[in-house]
mmCIF file of C-alpha atoms in Angstrom:
data_model
loop_
_atom_site.group_PDB
_atom_site.id
_atom_site.type_symbol
_atom_site.label_atom_id
_atom_site.label_comp_id
_atom_site.label_asym_id
_atom_site.label_seq_id
_atom_site.Cartn_x
_atom_site.Cartn_y
_atom_site.Cartn_z
ATOM 1 C CA MET A 1 14.371 226.783 149.596
ATOM 2 C CA LEU A 2 11.170 226.375 147.602
ATOM 3 C CA LEU A 3 13.091 226.408 144.316
ATOM 4 C CA LYS A 4 15.482 223.678 145.546
ATOM 5 C CA SER A 5 12.511 221.617 146.668
ATOM 6 C CA LEU A 6 10.868 222.022 143.249
ATOM 7 C CA GLN A 7 14.117 221.125 141.480
ATOM 8 C CA ARG A 8 14.419 217.950 143.536
ATOM 9 C CA TYR A 9 10.786 217.147 142.743
ATOM 10 C CA SER A 10 11.327 217.861 139.060
ATOM 11 C CA LEU A 11 14.087 215.272 138.800
ATOM 12 C CA ARG A 12 11.655 212.535 139.746
ATOM 13 C CA PHE A 13 8.271 213.529 138.398
ATOM 14 C CA ALA A 14 8.199 216.357 135.900
ATOM 15 C CA LYS A 15 10.126 218.625 133.629
ATOM 16 C CA TRP A 16 9.594 222.208 134.760
ATOM 17 C CA GLU A 17 9.493 225.328 132.682
ATOM 18 C CA PHE A 18 9.440 228.942 133.844
ATOM 19 C CA LYS A 19 6.372 230.773 132.447
ATOM 20 C CA GLN A 20 5.393 234.414 132.828
ATOM 21 C CA PRO A 21 1.679 234.733 132.055
ATOM 22 C CA GLY A 22 0.574 238.310 132.690
ATOM 23 C CA GLY A 23 4.039 239.282 133.982
ATOM 24 C CA ILE A 24 3.860 236.902 136.956
ATOM 25 C CA GLY A 25 6.478 234.128 137.006
ATOM 26 C CA PHE A 26 5.444 230.508 137.572
ATOM 27 C CA LEU A 27 7.197 227.175 137.423
ATOM 28 C CA LEU A 28 4.822 224.863 135.604
ATOM 29 C CA PRO A 29 5.188 221.175 134.738
ATOM 30 C CA THR A 30 5.582 220.649 130.984
ATOM 31 C CA ARG A 31 5.544 216.852 131.060
ATOM 32 C CA TRP A 32 4.640 214.457 133.850
ATOM 33 C CA PHE A 33 6.536 211.238 134.371
ATOM 34 C CA SER A 34 5.007 208.068 135.689
ATOM 35 C CA ASN A 35 4.570 207.511 139.410
ATOM 36 C CA ASP A 36 5.169 203.805 138.798
ATOM 37 C CA PRO A 37 8.323 202.925 140.772
ATOM 38 C CA ARG A 38 9.254 200.306 138.138
ATOM 39 C CA GLU A 39 9.727 203.173 135.680
ATOM 40 C CA LEU A 40 11.792 205.337 138.044
ATOM 41 C CA LYS A 41 14.475 203.013 139.373
ATOM 42 C CA PRO A 42 17.495 201.775 137.393
ATOM 43 C CA THR A 43 16.963 198.509 135.544
ATOM 44 C CA ILE A 44 19.090 195.455 134.907
ATOM 45 C CA PHE A 45 19.623 196.827 131.378
ATOM 46 C CA ASP A 46 21.115 200.038 132.793
ATOM 47 C CA ARG A 47 23.630 197.846 134.635
ATOM 48 C CA ILE A 48 24.385 195.797 131.495
ATOM 49 C CA ILE A 49 25.017 199.004 129.511
ATOM 50 C CA LYS A 50 27.446 200.180 132.222
ATOM 51 C CA LYS A 51 29.096 196.707 132.158
ATOM 52 C CA GLU A 52 28.338 196.299 135.874
ATOM 53 C CA ILE A 53 26.890 192.841 135.248
ATOM 54 C CA PRO A 54 27.856 190.361 132.536
ATOM 55 C CA ALA A 55 25.881 189.666 129.384
ATOM 56 C CA LYS A 56 26.627 187.732 126.202
ATOM 57 C CA ILE A 57 26.925 190.868 124.055
ATOM 58 C CA ILE A 58 26.727 190.164 120.326
ATOM 59 C CA TYR A 59 26.588 193.745 119.019
ATOM 60 C CA GLU A 60 27.294 197.239 120.325
ATOM 61 C CA ASP A 61 27.463 200.717 118.827
ATOM 62 C CA ASP A 62 27.113 204.261 120.179
ATOM 63 C CA ASN A 63 23.309 204.005 120.420
ATOM 64 C CA CYS A 64 22.420 200.438 121.308
ATOM 65 C CA LEU A 65 23.451 197.039 122.542
ATOM 66 C CA ALA A 66 22.350 193.511 121.554
ATOM 67 C CA PHE A 67 22.845 190.456 123.750
ATOM 68 C CA HIS A 68 21.495 186.945 124.191
ATOM 69 C CA ASP A 69 18.457 186.573 126.447
ATOM 70 C CA VAL A 70 19.233 184.710 129.687
ATOM 71 C CA ASN A 71 15.888 182.874 129.444
ATOM 72 C CA PRO A 72 15.531 182.097 125.728
ATOM 73 C CA VAL A 73 12.163 180.960 124.382
ATOM 74 C CA ALA A 74 13.534 180.127 120.918
ATOM 75 C CA PRO A 75 16.766 178.557 119.640
ATOM 76 C CA VAL A 76 17.967 182.111 118.867
ATOM 77 C CA HIS A 77 16.673 184.772 121.262
ATOM 78 C CA PHE A 78 18.458 188.069 121.692
ATOM 79 C CA LEU A 79 17.508 191.547 122.904
ATOM 80 C CA VAL A 80 18.280 194.919 121.367
ATOM 81 C CA ILE A 81 18.230 197.833 123.820
ATOM 82 C CA PRO A 82 18.934 201.541 123.436
ATOM 83 C CA LYS A 83 21.671 203.044 125.574
ATOM 84 C CA GLU A 84 19.354 206.011 126.176
ATOM 85 C CA ARG A 85 16.635 204.759 128.469
ATOM 86 C CA ILE A 86 13.069 204.952 127.206
ATOM 87 C CA THR A 87 10.867 203.193 129.743
ATOM 88 C CA ARG A 88 8.075 202.048 127.402
ATOM 89 C CA LEU A 89 7.157 202.259 123.741
ATOM 90 C CA SER A 90 4.032 204.181 124.771
ATOM 91 C CA LYS A 91 6.296 206.790 126.434
ATOM 92 C CA ALA A 92 8.429 207.324 123.308
ATOM 93 C CA GLU A 93 8.330 210.793 121.773
ATOM 94 C CA THR A 94 8.991 212.230 118.324
ATOM 95 C CA LYS A 95 12.590 212.938 119.379
ATOM 96 C CA HIS A 96 13.095 209.152 119.662
ATOM 97 C CA THR A 97 12.150 208.434 116.029
ATOM 98 C CA ASP A 98 15.716 207.960 114.771
ATOM 99 C CA LEU A 99 16.681 205.826 117.760
ATOM 100 C CA LEU A 100 13.642 203.557 117.388
ATOM 101 C CA GLY A 101 14.415 203.094 113.691
ATOM 102 C CA HIS A 102 18.028 202.344 114.562
ATOM 103 C CA LEU A 103 16.901 199.615 116.985
ATOM 104 C CA LEU A 104 14.898 197.905 114.222
ATOM 105 C CA LEU A 105 17.751 198.129 111.721
ATOM 106 C CA THR A 106 20.122 196.748 114.348
ATOM 107 C CA ALA A 107 17.735 193.859 115.003
ATOM 108 C CA SER A 108 17.821 193.061 111.281
ATOM 109 C CA LYS A 109 21.627 193.322 111.089
ATOM 110 C CA VAL A 110 22.187 191.101 114.131
ATOM 111 C CA ALA A 111 19.555 188.598 112.941
ATOM 112 C CA ALA A 112 21.580 188.219 109.719
ATOM 113 C CA GLN A 113 24.771 187.738 111.775
ATOM 114 C CA GLN A 114 22.940 185.037 113.762
ATOM 115 C CA ASN A 115 22.033 183.255 110.471
ATOM 116 C CA LEU A 116 18.284 183.883 110.768
ATOM 117 C CA THR A 117 18.006 183.948 106.975
ATOM 118 C CA GLU A 118 14.581 182.262 106.824
ATOM 119 C CA GLY A 119 12.887 184.736 109.152
ATOM 120 C CA TYR A 120 12.445 185.776 112.742
ATOM 121 C CA ARG A 121 9.996 187.554 115.007
ATOM 122 C CA VAL A 122 10.532 190.956 116.660
ATOM 123 C CA VAL A 123 8.506 191.643 119.817
ATOM 124 C CA ILE A 124 8.160 194.767 121.973
ATOM 125 C CA ASN A 125 6.154 194.386 125.173
ATOM 126 C CA ASP A 126 4.584 197.577 126.557
ATOM 127 C CA GLY A 127 3.383 197.916 130.140
ATOM 128 C CA SER A 128 2.292 195.271 132.615
ATOM 129 C CA LYS A 129 -0.725 194.162 130.550
ATOM 130 C CA GLY A 130 1.556 193.835 127.521
ATOM 131 C CA GLY A 131 3.943 191.560 129.413
ATOM 132 C CA GLN A 132 6.722 194.112 130.025
ATOM 133 C CA THR A 133 8.830 193.178 133.045
ATOM 134 C CA VAL A 134 11.866 195.461 132.555
ATOM 135 C CA TYR A 135 10.997 199.144 132.164
ATOM 136 C CA HIS A 136 13.672 199.952 129.605
ATOM 137 C CA ILE A 137 12.371 199.516 126.060
ATOM 138 C CA HIS A 138 13.815 196.425 124.390
ATOM 139 C CA LEU A 139 13.239 194.374 121.278
ATOM 140 C CA HIS A 140 13.095 190.599 121.565
ATOM 141 C CA VAL A 141 14.324 188.904 118.394
ATOM 142 C CA LEU A 142 13.245 185.255 118.187
ATOM 143 C CA GLY A 143 14.273 182.815 115.500
ATOM 144 C CA GLY A 144 15.687 179.463 114.568
ATOM 145 C CA CYS A 145 12.259 177.801 114.650
ATOM 146 C CA GLN A 146 8.837 178.086 113.041
ATOM 147 C CA CYS A 147 6.937 180.970 114.649
ATOM 148 C CA THR A 148 3.188 180.433 114.916
ATOM 149 C CA TRP A 149 0.250 182.799 115.052
ATOM 150 C CA PRO A 150 -1.107 183.800 117.444
ATOM 151 C CA PRO A 151 2.110 183.930 119.471
ATOM 152 C CA GLY A 152 2.455 181.315 122.158
ATOM 153 C CA THR A 153 0.643 178.552 120.275
ATOM 154 C CA LYS A 154 2.365 175.403 119.133
ATOM 155 C CA LYS A 155 2.160 174.146 115.580
ATOM 156 C CA GLU A 156 0.474 170.727 115.502
ATOM 157 C CA ASN A 157 2.075 167.906 113.543
ATOM 158 C CA ALA A 158 -0.133 166.742 110.691
ATOM 159 C CA ASP A 159 0.108 162.921 111.156
#
């Protein structure tokens, strides 16, 4: 009974590992997950990956998906998401290195397909203070206009 309870708990909050220090067996947490409910429940991106809701998909392979943003902030605005859910960039681990690199290369490939030959901006928001609203890591690719620095400012006309 206790083991089943711990297994149920482990699916939501931690990965458990059996340890035997001094010959006594213990189940100990090896990695804690967030208690933030936004990071635990399925996201809209999970549903897009499963094709449960429509999206204007412009690229797909075994590892990721790219589609147009439903609320674009630039003439060209698409997202690149991994099919394996990573909730936040700050939660990524060494095992995600290849996948994260693949996302960037895919952003570049799709940007070329979208004729963003003069440049574009890639943005990853992390956490609520970083502006993240969907807790499934995603790259915003923005182009088709002059990007300014800092982001969010408008370029003044010199008249």
